[in-house]
Structure formats: structure tokens, C-alpha cells
CSV table of C-alpha atoms in Angstrom, one decimal:
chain,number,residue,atom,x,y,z
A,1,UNK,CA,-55.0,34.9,28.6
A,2,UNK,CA,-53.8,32.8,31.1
A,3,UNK,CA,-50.3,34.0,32.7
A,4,UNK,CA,-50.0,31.0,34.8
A,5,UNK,CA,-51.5,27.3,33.7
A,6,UNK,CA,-51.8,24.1,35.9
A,7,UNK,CA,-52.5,22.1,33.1
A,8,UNK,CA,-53.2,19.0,35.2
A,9,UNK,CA,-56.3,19.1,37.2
A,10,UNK,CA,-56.2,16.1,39.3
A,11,UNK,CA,-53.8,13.6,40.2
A,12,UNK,CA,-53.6,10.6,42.4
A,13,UNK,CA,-50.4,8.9,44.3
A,14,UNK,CA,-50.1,6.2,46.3
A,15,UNK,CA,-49.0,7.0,49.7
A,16,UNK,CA,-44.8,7.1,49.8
A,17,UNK,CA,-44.6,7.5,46.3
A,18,UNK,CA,-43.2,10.8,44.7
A,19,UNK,CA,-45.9,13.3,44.1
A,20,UNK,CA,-44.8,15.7,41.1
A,21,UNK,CA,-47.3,18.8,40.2
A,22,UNK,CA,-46.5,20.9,37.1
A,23,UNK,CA,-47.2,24.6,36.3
A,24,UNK,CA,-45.7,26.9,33.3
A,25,UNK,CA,-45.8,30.2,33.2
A,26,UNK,CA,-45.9,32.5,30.0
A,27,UNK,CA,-44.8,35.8,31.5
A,28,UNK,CA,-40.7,36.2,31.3
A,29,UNK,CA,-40.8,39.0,33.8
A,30,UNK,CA,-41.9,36.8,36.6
A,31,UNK,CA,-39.4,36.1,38.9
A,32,UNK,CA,-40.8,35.0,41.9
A,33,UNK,CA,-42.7,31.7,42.4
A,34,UNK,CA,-44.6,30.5,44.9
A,35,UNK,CA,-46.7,27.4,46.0
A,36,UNK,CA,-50.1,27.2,48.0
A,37,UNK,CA,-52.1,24.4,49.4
A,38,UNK,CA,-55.9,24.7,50.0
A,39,UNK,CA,-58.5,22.2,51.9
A,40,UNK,CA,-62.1,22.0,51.3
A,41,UNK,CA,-63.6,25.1,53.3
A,42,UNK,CA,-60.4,26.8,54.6
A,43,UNK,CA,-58.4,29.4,52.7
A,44,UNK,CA,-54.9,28.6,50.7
A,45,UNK,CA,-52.0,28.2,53.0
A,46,UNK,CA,-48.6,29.1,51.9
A,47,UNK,CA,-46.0,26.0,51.0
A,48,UNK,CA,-42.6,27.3,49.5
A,49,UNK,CA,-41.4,29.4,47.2
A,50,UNK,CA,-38.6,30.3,45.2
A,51,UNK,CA,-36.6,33.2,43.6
A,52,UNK,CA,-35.2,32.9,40.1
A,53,UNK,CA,-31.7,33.2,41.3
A,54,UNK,CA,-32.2,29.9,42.4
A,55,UNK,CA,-33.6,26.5,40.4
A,56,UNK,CA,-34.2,24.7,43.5
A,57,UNK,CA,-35.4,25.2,47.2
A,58,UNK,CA,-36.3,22.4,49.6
A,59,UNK,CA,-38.2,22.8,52.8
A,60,UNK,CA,-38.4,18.5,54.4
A,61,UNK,CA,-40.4,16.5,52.1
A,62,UNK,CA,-41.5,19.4,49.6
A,63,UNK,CA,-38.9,20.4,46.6
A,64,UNK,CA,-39.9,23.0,44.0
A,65,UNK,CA,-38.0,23.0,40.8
A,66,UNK,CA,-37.7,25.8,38.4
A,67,UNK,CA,-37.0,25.7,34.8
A,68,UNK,CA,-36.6,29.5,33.8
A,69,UNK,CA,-35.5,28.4,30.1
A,70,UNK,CA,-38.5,26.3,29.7
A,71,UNK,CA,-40.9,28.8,31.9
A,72,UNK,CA,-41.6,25.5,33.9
A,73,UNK,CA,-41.3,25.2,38.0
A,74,UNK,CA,-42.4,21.6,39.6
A,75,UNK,CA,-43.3,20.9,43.0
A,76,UNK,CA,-42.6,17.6,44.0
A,77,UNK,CA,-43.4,15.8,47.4
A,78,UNK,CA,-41.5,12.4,48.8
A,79,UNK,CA,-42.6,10.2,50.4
A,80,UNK,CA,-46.7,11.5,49.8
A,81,UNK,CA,-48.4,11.3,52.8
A,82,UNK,CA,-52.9,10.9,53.0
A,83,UNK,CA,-52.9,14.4,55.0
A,84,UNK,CA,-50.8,16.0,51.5
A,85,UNK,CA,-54.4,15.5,50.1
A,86,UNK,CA,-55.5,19.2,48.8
A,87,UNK,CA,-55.6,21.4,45.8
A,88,UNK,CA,-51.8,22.6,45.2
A,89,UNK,CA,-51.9,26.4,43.5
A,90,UNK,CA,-48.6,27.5,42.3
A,91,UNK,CA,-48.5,31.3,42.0
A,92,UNK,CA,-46.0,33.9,39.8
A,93,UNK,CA,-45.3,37.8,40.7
A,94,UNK,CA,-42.3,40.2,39.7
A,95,UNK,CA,-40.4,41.0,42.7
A,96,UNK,CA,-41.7,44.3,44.2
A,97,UNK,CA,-45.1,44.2,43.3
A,98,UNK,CA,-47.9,42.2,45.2
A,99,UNK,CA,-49.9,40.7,43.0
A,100,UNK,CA,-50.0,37.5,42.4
A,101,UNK,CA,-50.8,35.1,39.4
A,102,UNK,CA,-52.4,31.8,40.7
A,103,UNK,CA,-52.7,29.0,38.4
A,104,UNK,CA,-56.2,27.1,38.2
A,105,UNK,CA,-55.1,24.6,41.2
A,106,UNK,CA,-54.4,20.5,41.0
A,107,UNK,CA,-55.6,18.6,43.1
A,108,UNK,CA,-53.9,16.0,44.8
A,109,UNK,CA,-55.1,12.7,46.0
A,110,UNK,CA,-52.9,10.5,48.0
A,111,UNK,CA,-54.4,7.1,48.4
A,112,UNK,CA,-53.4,4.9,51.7
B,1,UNK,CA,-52.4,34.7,67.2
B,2,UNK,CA,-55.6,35.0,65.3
B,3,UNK,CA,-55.7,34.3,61.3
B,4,UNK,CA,-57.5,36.0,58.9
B,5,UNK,CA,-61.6,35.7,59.3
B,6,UNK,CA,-64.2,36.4,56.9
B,7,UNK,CA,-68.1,36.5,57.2
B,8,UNK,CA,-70.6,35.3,56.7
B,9,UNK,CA,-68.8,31.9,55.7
B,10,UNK,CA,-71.8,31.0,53.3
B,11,UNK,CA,-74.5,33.8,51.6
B,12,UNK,CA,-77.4,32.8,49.4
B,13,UNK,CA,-78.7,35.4,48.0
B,14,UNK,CA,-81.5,36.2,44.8
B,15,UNK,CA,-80.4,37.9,41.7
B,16,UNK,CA,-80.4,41.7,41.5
B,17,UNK,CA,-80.1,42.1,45.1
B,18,UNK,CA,-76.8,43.7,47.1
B,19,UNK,CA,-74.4,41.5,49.5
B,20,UNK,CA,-71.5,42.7,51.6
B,21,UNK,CA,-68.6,40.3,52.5
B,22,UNK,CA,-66.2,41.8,55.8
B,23,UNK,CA,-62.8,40.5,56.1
B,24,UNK,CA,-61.0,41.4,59.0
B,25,UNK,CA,-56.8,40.7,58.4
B,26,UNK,CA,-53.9,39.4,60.7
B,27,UNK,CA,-53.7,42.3,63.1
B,28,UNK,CA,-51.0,44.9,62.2
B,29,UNK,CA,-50.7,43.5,58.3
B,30,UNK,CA,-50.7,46.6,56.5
B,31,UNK,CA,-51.7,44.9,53.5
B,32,UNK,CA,-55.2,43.4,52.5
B,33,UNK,CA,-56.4,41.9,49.5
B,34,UNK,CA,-59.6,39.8,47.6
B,35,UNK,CA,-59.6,37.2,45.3
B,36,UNK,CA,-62.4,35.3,43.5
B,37,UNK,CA,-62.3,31.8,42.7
B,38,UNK,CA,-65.2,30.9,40.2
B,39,UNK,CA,-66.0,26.9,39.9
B,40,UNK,CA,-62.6,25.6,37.8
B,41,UNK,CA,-60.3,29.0,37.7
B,42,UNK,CA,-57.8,29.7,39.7
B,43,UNK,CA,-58.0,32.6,42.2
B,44,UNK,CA,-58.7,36.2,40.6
B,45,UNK,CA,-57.3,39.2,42.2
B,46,UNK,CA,-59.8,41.8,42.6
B,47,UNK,CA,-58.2,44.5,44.7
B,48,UNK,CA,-55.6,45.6,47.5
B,49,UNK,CA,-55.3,48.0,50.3
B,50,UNK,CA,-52.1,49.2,51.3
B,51,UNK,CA,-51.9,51.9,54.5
B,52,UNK,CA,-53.2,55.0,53.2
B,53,UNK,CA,-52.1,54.2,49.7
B,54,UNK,CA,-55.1,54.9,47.1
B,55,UNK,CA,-56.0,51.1,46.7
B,56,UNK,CA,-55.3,49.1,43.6
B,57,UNK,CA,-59.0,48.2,41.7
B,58,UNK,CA,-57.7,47.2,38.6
B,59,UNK,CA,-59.1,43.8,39.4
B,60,UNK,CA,-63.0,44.7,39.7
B,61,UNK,CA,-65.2,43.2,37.0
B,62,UNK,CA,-67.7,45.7,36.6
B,63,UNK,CA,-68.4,48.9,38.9
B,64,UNK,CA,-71.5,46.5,41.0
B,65,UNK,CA,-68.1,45.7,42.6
B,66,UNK,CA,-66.8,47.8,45.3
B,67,UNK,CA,-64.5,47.8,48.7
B,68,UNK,CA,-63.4,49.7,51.7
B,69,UNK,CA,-61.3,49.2,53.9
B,70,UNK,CA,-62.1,51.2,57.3
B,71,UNK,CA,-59.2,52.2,59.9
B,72,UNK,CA,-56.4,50.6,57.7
B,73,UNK,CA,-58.6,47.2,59.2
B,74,UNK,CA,-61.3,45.5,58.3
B,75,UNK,CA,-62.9,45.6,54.6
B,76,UNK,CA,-65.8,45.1,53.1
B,77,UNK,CA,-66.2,44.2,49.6
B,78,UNK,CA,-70.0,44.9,48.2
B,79,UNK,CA,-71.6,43.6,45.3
B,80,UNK,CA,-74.7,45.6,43.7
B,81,UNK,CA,-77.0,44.0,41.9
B,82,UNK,CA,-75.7,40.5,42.0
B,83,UNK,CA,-76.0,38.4,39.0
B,84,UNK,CA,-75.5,34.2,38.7
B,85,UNK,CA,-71.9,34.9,37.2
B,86,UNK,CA,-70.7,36.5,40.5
B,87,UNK,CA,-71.1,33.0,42.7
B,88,UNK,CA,-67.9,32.3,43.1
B,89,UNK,CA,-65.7,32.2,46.9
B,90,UNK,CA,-64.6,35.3,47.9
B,91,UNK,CA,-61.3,35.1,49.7
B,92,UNK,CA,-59.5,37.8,51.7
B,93,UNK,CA,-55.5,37.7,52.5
B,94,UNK,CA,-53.5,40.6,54.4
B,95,UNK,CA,-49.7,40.5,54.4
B,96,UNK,CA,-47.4,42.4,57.3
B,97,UNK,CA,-45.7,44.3,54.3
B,98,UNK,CA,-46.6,44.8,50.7
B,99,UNK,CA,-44.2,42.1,49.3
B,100,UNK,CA,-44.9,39.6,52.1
B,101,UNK,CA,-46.3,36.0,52.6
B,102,UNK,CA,-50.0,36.6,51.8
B,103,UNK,CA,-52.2,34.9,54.3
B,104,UNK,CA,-55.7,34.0,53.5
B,105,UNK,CA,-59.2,33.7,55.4
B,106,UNK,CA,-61.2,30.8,54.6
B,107,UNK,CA,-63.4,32.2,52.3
B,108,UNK,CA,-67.1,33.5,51.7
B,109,UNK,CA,-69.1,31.6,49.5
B,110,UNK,CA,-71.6,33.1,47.7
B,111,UNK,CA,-74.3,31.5,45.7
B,112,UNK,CA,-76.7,34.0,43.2
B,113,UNK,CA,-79.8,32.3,42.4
């Protein structure tokens, strides 16, 4: 039973195009959502996040969107750049607990 | 400062023997933690180490898994009697508080043949 689902494995953008990568979530007592970004041979590295107070948060290029009705959040990146090349993981906990939920990763190709 | 570091970074080891995988965490996070990531799943919490706090296993497969964590430091996750279904990469992440940013080590890869 998968909590959180990154239904798109792979995607590929031309570079300064919008890059737009999905993930639902099932649980309704997640609140707090995060996203990661992992290269080959080095461990995830943490991107932005957001609180379900909120259905928006924007850190320079990188937006992430949350639907709480629809149990959808978005992370979208303008203008893509070759280096934004990765796997994305977007990741769910309830507020005051550790653990976290990661989805099953997209990844991301942003062609030059 | 330094990040977190894992070793070894690679392990190729023969069905039905033991491995050990040593994370050492962002000096004074309280908090450490291991994932799996099988080939096509996303990353599978195994356990978590808080201070003195008994840890959280509730994410071990099977009791061939096990892990300590030694002076509130380093940890070691061992698996007995590997099996082809444990290769997978092993990933460590230690956080300054329990709720915090979770930052990760690059990974052990281990291969059971």
C-alpha cells in the first residue's frame, strides 16, 4: 500500500522550459510535504517543502504546489536548467513525527 | 563542516553470509536513520535512533536485520544471512532534532549474489 505515489517515472524538458513533477498522496493525516533531489552515487539532498497551512512556497526557480482537497502537491521548476538533471523524491510525514514517506522518485531529464 | 559518510560505498557479497554497513551522522545530530532503496521503489525506512530513546525498528524486514548505534554516533546496520532480495542501497540520514531537515550519506550499495 503505497502512501505516497510518483506515478511518473521519467520525464524530459528542454532546457528553459517549465519542468512540472507530480506526486499524490493517500494518507489525509499528512501534513507536511517535502521535496528531495538525488544524483547518481550521492545521497538525496533536501529541495523545499511545505506545510498544509500553506498551498504554495517558492524558493528562486523551484515552486511546490499543494492541492490538500485533491491529495496532490506539484513541484515545478522555471526556467529548467541541464544541472536540474536528477531523480526528484517528494516525501509526506504528520508534523511531529520523523518518519518520512518517499514516493518511488521521477526522474528528470533536462535536455540542452 | 563534514556531511554524512557511509562505508564501504560498494559491498559484494555471497548469499547466506553477514555484512555490516557503518554510517557515521553530521556531528551533534541527535537523530539517525536508514533507508533502503530496492531497484524501482522509493526509499524504505528501516529504523531511527534518537539520544537514548529506545530506537524505532518497526521498519526491519525480517530479524537478519539489525542496528546499533554506539555513543549516540556512529551505527551500524548488520544483515545476517543475506539473501538476493536484500541488494538494494542502504542510505543513512541524521537530523539535529527529531523533526528536522533529514540529511543523507551517499549510500552503500550492496549486491547479494
Amino acid at each position: 500500500d503505497q502512501q505516497v505515489k510518483q506515478n511518473s517515472p521519467s520525464l524530459s524538458v528542454q532546457e528553459g522550459r517549465i519542468s512540472i513533477l507530480n506526486c499524490d498522496y493517500t494518507n489525509s493525516m499528512f501534513d507536511y510535504f517535502l521535496w528531495y533531489k538525488k544524483y547518481p552515487a550521492e545521497g538525496p539532498t533536501f529541495l523545499i517543502s511545505i506545510s498544509s497551512i500553506k498551498d504554495k512556497n517558492e524558493d528562486g526557480r523551484f515552486t511546490v504546489f499543494l492541492n490538500k482537497s485533491a491529495k496532490h502537491l506539484s513541484l515545478h521548476i522555471v526556467p529548467s536548467q541541464p544541472g536540474d538533471s536528477a531523480v526528484y523524491f517528494c516525501a509526506a510525514s504528520t508534523s511531529g513525527t520523523y518518519k518520512y514517506i518517499f514516493g518511488t522518485g521521477t526522474r528528470l531529464k533536462v535536455l540542452a | 563542516g563534514a556531511g554524512v559518510s557511509q562505508s564501504p560505498s560498494n559491498k559484494v557479497t555471497e548469499k547466506g553470509k553477514d555484512v555490516e554497513l557503518r554510517c557515521d551522522p553530521i556531528s551533534g545530530h541527535t537523530a539517525l536513520y536508514w533507508y533502503r532503496q530496492s531497484l524501482g521503489q522509493g526509499l524504505e525506512f528501516l529504523i531511527y535512533f534518537q539520544g537514548n530513546s529506545a530506537p524505532d525498528k518497526s521498519g526491519l524486514p525480517s530479524d537478519r536485520f539489525s542496528a546499533e548505534r554506539t555513543g549516540g554516533s556512529v551505527s551500524t546496520l548488520t544483515i545476517q544471512r543475506t539473501q538476493q532480495e536484500d541488494s538494494a542501497v542502504y542510505l543513512c540520514a541524521s537530523s539535529l532534532v527529531q523533526v528536522g531537515e533529514q540529511f543523507f550519506g551517499p549510500g552503500t550499495r550492496l549486491t547479494v549474489l
